[in-house]
C-alpha positions as a LaTeX table, in Angstrom:
\begin{tabular}{lrrr}
\hline
Residue & $x$ (\AA) & $y$ (\AA) & $z$ (\AA) \\
\hline
Met1 & 112.08 & 102.82 & 52.63 \\
Ile2 & 113.54 & 102.76 & 56.13 \\
Ser3 & 116.74 & 104.76 & 56.54 \\
Val4 & 120.05 & 103.20 & 57.57 \\
Ser5 & 119.93 & 104.96 & 60.97 \\
Glu6 & 116.35 & 103.81 & 61.60 \\
Gln7 & 117.27 & 100.24 & 60.66 \\
Lys8 & 120.28 & 100.34 & 62.97 \\
Ser9 & 118.11 & 101.63 & 65.83 \\
Phe10 & 115.50 & 98.95 & 65.17 \\
Asp11 & 118.14 & 96.19 & 65.05 \\
Gln12 & 119.66 & 97.40 & 68.32 \\
Arg13 & 116.31 & 97.48 & 70.10 \\
Phe14 & 115.25 & 94.13 & 68.68 \\
Ser15 & 118.50 & 92.59 & 69.91 \\
Leu16 & 117.92 & 94.01 & 73.39 \\
Ile17 & 114.31 & 92.82 & 73.46 \\
Arg18 & 115.49 & 89.29 & 72.67 \\
Thr19 & 117.54 & 89.31 & 75.89 \\
Leu20 & 114.30 & 89.64 & 77.86 \\
Ala21 & 113.91 & 85.88 & 78.18 \\
Pro22 & 111.04 & 84.56 & 80.34 \\
Asp23 & 113.47 & 83.07 & 82.86 \\
Lys24 & 115.00 & 86.54 & 83.47 \\
Val25 & 111.71 & 88.29 & 84.20 \\
Leu26 & 111.33 & 89.23 & 87.85 \\
Ser27 & 108.54 & 87.85 & 89.99 \\
Lys28 & 105.76 & 90.16 & 91.14 \\
Lys29 & 107.26 & 90.12 & 94.64 \\
Glu30 & 110.66 & 91.23 & 93.34 \\
Gln31 & 109.06 & 93.89 & 91.15 \\
Thr32 & 107.28 & 95.30 & 94.18 \\
Arg33 & 110.43 & 95.24 & 96.31 \\
Leu34 & 112.80 & 97.00 & 93.89 \\
Thr35 & 112.96 & 100.78 & 93.47 \\
Ile36 & 115.05 & 103.06 & 91.30 \\
Met37 & 117.62 & 103.09 & 94.12 \\
Asp38 & 118.37 & 99.44 & 93.25 \\
Ala39 & 118.95 & 100.24 & 89.57 \\
Gly40 & 121.95 & 98.90 & 87.71 \\
Val41 & 123.27 & 99.06 & 84.16 \\
Gly42 & 121.48 & 96.52 & 81.99 \\
Asp43 & 118.28 & 96.52 & 84.04 \\
Phe44 & 114.91 & 96.78 & 82.28 \\
Phe45 & 112.00 & 98.75 & 83.73 \\
Thr46 & 108.67 & 100.15 & 82.60 \\
Cys47 & 107.37 & 103.68 & 83.14 \\
Phe48 & 104.39 & 105.51 & 81.59 \\
Gly49 & 103.67 & 102.49 & 79.38 \\
Ser50 & 107.18 & 102.38 & 77.86 \\
Thr51 & 110.01 & 99.92 & 78.46 \\
Tyr52 & 113.56 & 101.13 & 79.10 \\
Ile53 & 116.98 & 99.56 & 79.47 \\
Ile54 & 119.54 & 101.38 & 81.61 \\
Gln55 & 122.71 & 102.13 & 79.65 \\
Glu56 & 124.60 & 104.36 & 82.09 \\
Ile57 & 124.39 & 105.49 & 85.70 \\
Asn58 & 126.26 & 108.68 & 86.60 \\
Thr59 & 126.19 & 110.92 & 89.67 \\
Tyr60 & 126.18 & 114.54 & 90.74 \\
Gln61 & 127.70 & 115.21 & 94.19 \\
Glu62 & 127.12 & 118.56 & 95.84 \\
Ala63 & 130.23 & 120.65 & 96.51 \\
Ser64 & 131.19 & 124.00 & 97.95 \\
Glu65 & 131.01 & 126.91 & 95.48 \\
Asp66 & 134.75 & 126.65 & 94.72 \\
Tyr67 & 134.50 & 122.82 & 94.47 \\
Ser68 & 137.15 & 122.40 & 97.17 \\
Lys69 & 134.85 & 120.53 & 99.57 \\
Leu70 & 132.42 & 117.70 & 98.81 \\
Ile71 & 129.07 & 117.45 & 100.57 \\
Asp72 & 127.19 & 114.24 & 101.34 \\
Tyr73 & 124.34 & 114.84 & 98.91 \\
Phe74 & 123.97 & 112.99 & 95.61 \\
Val75 & 121.74 & 112.94 & 92.55 \\
Ser76 & 121.91 & 109.78 & 90.41 \\
Glu77 & 121.30 & 110.07 & 86.67 \\
Leu78 & 120.12 & 107.08 & 84.63 \\
Thr79 & 120.63 & 107.23 & 80.87 \\
Cys80 & 118.08 & 104.87 & 79.34 \\
Leu81 & 117.05 & 103.64 & 75.91 \\
Cys82 & 113.32 & 103.37 & 75.19 \\
Leu83 & 112.75 & 100.05 & 73.42 \\
Glu84 & 109.55 & 101.20 & 71.71 \\
Thr85 & 110.86 & 104.44 & 70.17 \\
Gly86 & 114.66 & 104.27 & 70.26 \\
Ala87 & 114.75 & 107.61 & 72.10 \\
Val88 & 117.28 & 108.15 & 74.86 \\
Gly89 & 115.71 & 109.27 & 78.15 \\
His90 & 117.19 & 110.51 & 81.40 \\
Phe91 & 115.78 & 109.71 & 84.83 \\
Glu92 & 117.19 & 111.19 & 88.04 \\
Trp93 & 116.68 & 110.29 & 91.67 \\
Glu94 & 117.74 & 111.74 & 95.00 \\
Ile95 & 116.89 & 111.49 & 98.68 \\
Asp96 & 115.60 & 114.80 & 100.02 \\
Asp97 & 113.65 & 113.75 & 103.12 \\
Glu98 & 112.14 & 111.09 & 100.83 \\
Leu99 & 112.86 & 109.45 & 97.50 \\
Glu100 & 112.32 & 111.89 & 94.61 \\
Val101 & 112.41 & 110.86 & 90.95 \\
Ser102 & 112.17 & 112.92 & 87.76 \\
Ile103 & 112.37 & 112.43 & 83.99 \\
Thr104 & 113.82 & 114.93 & 81.51 \\
Leu105 & 111.25 & 115.99 & 78.92 \\
Asp106 & 113.07 & 118.49 & 76.73 \\
Gln107 & 116.18 & 120.60 & 76.25 \\
Thr108 & 115.98 & 124.29 & 75.37 \\
Lys109 & 118.13 & 127.42 & 74.97 \\
Phe110 & 118.32 & 130.87 & 76.50 \\
Lys111 & 116.56 & 132.40 & 73.48 \\
Gln112 & 113.42 & 130.54 & 74.59 \\
Leu113 & 113.53 & 132.11 & 78.08 \\
Thr114 & 112.37 & 135.49 & 79.38 \\
Asp115 & 111.85 & 137.17 & 82.72 \\
Asp116 & 108.28 & 137.59 & 83.99 \\
Glu117 & 108.02 & 140.93 & 82.17 \\
Gly118 & 108.82 & 139.34 & 78.81 \\
Arg119 & 112.39 & 140.57 & 78.53 \\
Pro120 & 115.02 & 138.16 & 77.18 \\
Ile121 & 117.56 & 136.72 & 79.61 \\
Asp122 & 120.93 & 135.06 & 79.19 \\
Glu123 & 123.77 & 133.65 & 81.28 \\
Asp124 & 124.82 & 137.15 & 82.43 \\
Asp125 & 121.49 & 137.52 & 84.26 \\
Leu126 & 121.76 & 134.36 & 86.38 \\
Asp127 & 123.50 & 135.87 & 89.41 \\
Gln128 & 120.93 & 138.66 & 89.63 \\
Ile129 & 118.06 & 136.18 & 89.19 \\
Val130 & 119.42 & 134.16 & 92.10 \\
Glu131 & 119.97 & 137.21 & 94.28 \\
Asp132 & 116.42 & 138.43 & 93.66 \\
Glu133 & 114.97 & 134.90 & 93.72 \\
Asp134 & 113.30 & 135.90 & 90.49 \\
Arg135 & 111.14 & 134.06 & 87.95 \\
Ile136 & 111.83 & 132.64 & 84.50 \\
Val137 & 109.20 & 132.13 & 81.78 \\
Tyr138 & 109.43 & 129.30 & 79.24 \\
Ala139 & 106.75 & 128.41 & 76.67 \\
Gly140 & 104.21 & 130.54 & 78.54 \\
Lys141 & 104.90 & 128.79 & 81.85 \\
Thr142 & 106.36 & 130.62 & 84.85 \\
Phe143 & 109.07 & 129.01 & 86.97 \\
Asp144 & 110.06 & 130.36 & 90.39 \\
Tyr145 & 113.62 & 130.27 & 91.68 \\
Asp146 & 114.09 & 127.22 & 93.91 \\
Asp147 & 117.79 & 126.58 & 94.53 \\
Asp148 & 121.34 & 126.86 & 93.17 \\
Trp149 & 124.32 & 124.65 & 93.99 \\
Ala150 & 127.69 & 123.42 & 92.79 \\
Ala151 & 128.22 & 119.77 & 91.90 \\
Val152 & 130.92 & 117.37 & 90.80 \\
Tyr153 & 129.61 & 115.17 & 87.97 \\
Arg154 & 131.16 & 111.71 & 87.66 \\
Arg155 & 130.96 & 109.70 & 84.45 \\
Asn156 & 133.17 & 106.82 & 83.32 \\
Gly157 & 135.75 & 107.61 & 85.97 \\
Lys158 & 136.04 & 111.27 & 84.97 \\
Glu159 & 134.92 & 114.32 & 86.95 \\
Glu160 & 133.48 & 117.61 & 85.70 \\
His161 & 132.36 & 120.73 & 87.55 \\
Val162 & 128.83 & 122.00 & 87.02 \\
Tyr163 & 126.75 & 124.70 & 88.70 \\
Met164 & 123.00 & 124.11 & 88.92 \\
Tyr165 & 120.26 & 126.76 & 88.83 \\
Glu166 & 116.88 & 125.21 & 89.66 \\
Phe167 & 113.39 & 126.59 & 89.09 \\
Val168 & 109.93 & 125.08 & 89.61 \\
Asn169 & 106.40 & 125.98 & 88.50 \\
Asp170 & 103.67 & 126.83 & 90.99 \\
Arg171 & 102.25 & 123.29 & 91.11 \\
Ser172 & 105.67 & 121.61 & 91.32 \\
Ser173 & 104.65 & 119.65 & 88.22 \\
Leu174 & 107.49 & 120.94 & 86.03 \\
Phe175 & 111.13 & 121.81 & 86.73 \\
Leu176 & 113.50 & 124.02 & 84.76 \\
Thr177 & 117.22 & 123.48 & 85.36 \\
Ile178 & 120.06 & 125.58 & 83.96 \\
Glu179 & 123.39 & 123.74 & 84.13 \\
Glu180 & 126.61 & 125.76 & 83.88 \\
Trp181 & 129.39 & 123.37 & 82.86 \\
Gln182 & 133.02 & 124.41 & 83.26 \\
Asp183 & 134.88 & 124.03 & 79.95 \\
Gly184 & 138.37 & 125.34 & 80.55 \\
Asp185 & 138.11 & 129.11 & 80.74 \\
Lys186 & 134.60 & 129.05 & 79.24 \\
Glu187 & 131.18 & 127.91 & 80.39 \\
Asp188 & 128.79 & 125.67 & 78.49 \\
Tyr189 & 125.11 & 126.12 & 79.38 \\
Arg190 & 122.51 & 123.36 & 79.09 \\
Ile191 & 118.85 & 123.97 & 79.94 \\
Tyr192 & 116.41 & 121.16 & 80.67 \\
Ile193 & 112.71 & 120.78 & 81.38 \\
Ser194 & 111.73 & 117.83 & 83.57 \\
Lys195 & 108.81 & 116.55 & 85.60 \\
Pro196 & 108.44 & 114.50 & 88.77 \\
Val197 & 107.75 & 110.78 & 88.62 \\
Lys198 & 106.13 & 108.83 & 91.42 \\
Pro199 & 108.63 & 106.12 & 92.44 \\
Ala200 & 105.88 & 103.50 & 92.18 \\
Glu201 & 105.41 & 104.38 & 88.49 \\
Leu202 & 108.72 & 102.63 & 87.72 \\
Thr203 & 108.50 & 98.84 & 87.69 \\
Phe204 & 111.66 & 96.77 & 87.23 \\
Ile205 & 111.01 & 93.73 & 85.10 \\
Ser206 & 114.49 & 92.24 & 84.60 \\
Arg207 & 117.96 & 92.70 & 86.10 \\
Gly208 & 121.22 & 93.04 & 84.20 \\
Glu209 & 123.49 & 90.06 & 83.64 \\
Ser210 & 125.55 & 90.75 & 86.77 \\
Lys211 & 122.56 & 90.96 & 89.11 \\
Pro212 & 121.39 & 88.05 & 91.27 \\
\hline
\end{tabular}
């Protein structure tokens, strides 16, 4: 017997699928023209054989370390629902010389991380890791220090401060990001594994109600 939560998820996805009427499907020309930079809430797109609807679009804007000055560099985060599985996925895009896109694969914790000599690490080690441009090991994979930066995260009209620690494997096929969120006098740490996506692998198939 299907559970109540599974039935609710199925009903939600079925309702969304029904909005994909033939007259709303984009032409091949429009599909070729649009990129993730054109994304809006309510848009449908396909990627890796799955179909997603965009539920939220939020942004990270780079800031000085004390968050007193904003810098003209942004990362856009798309929160999406997969219509086939009901899973929520996160895609991000930024312009760093060229358009770069990634998808979050998993979330982990410090207890799953070590240094390259197998010793456990935690939040108290981050400053030293950055200073030494050291490595982090997760699930047998080694990630080199890549960058660290402060950002202002904007969602639903609210702003939060977050500090990003970024690491990448030797083939640049996987990223590990440690996010340090400011929560009053405390910090909340969230650790994500993601991978790059070729922009052409995303194909928009229908725009939201407010789109032309």
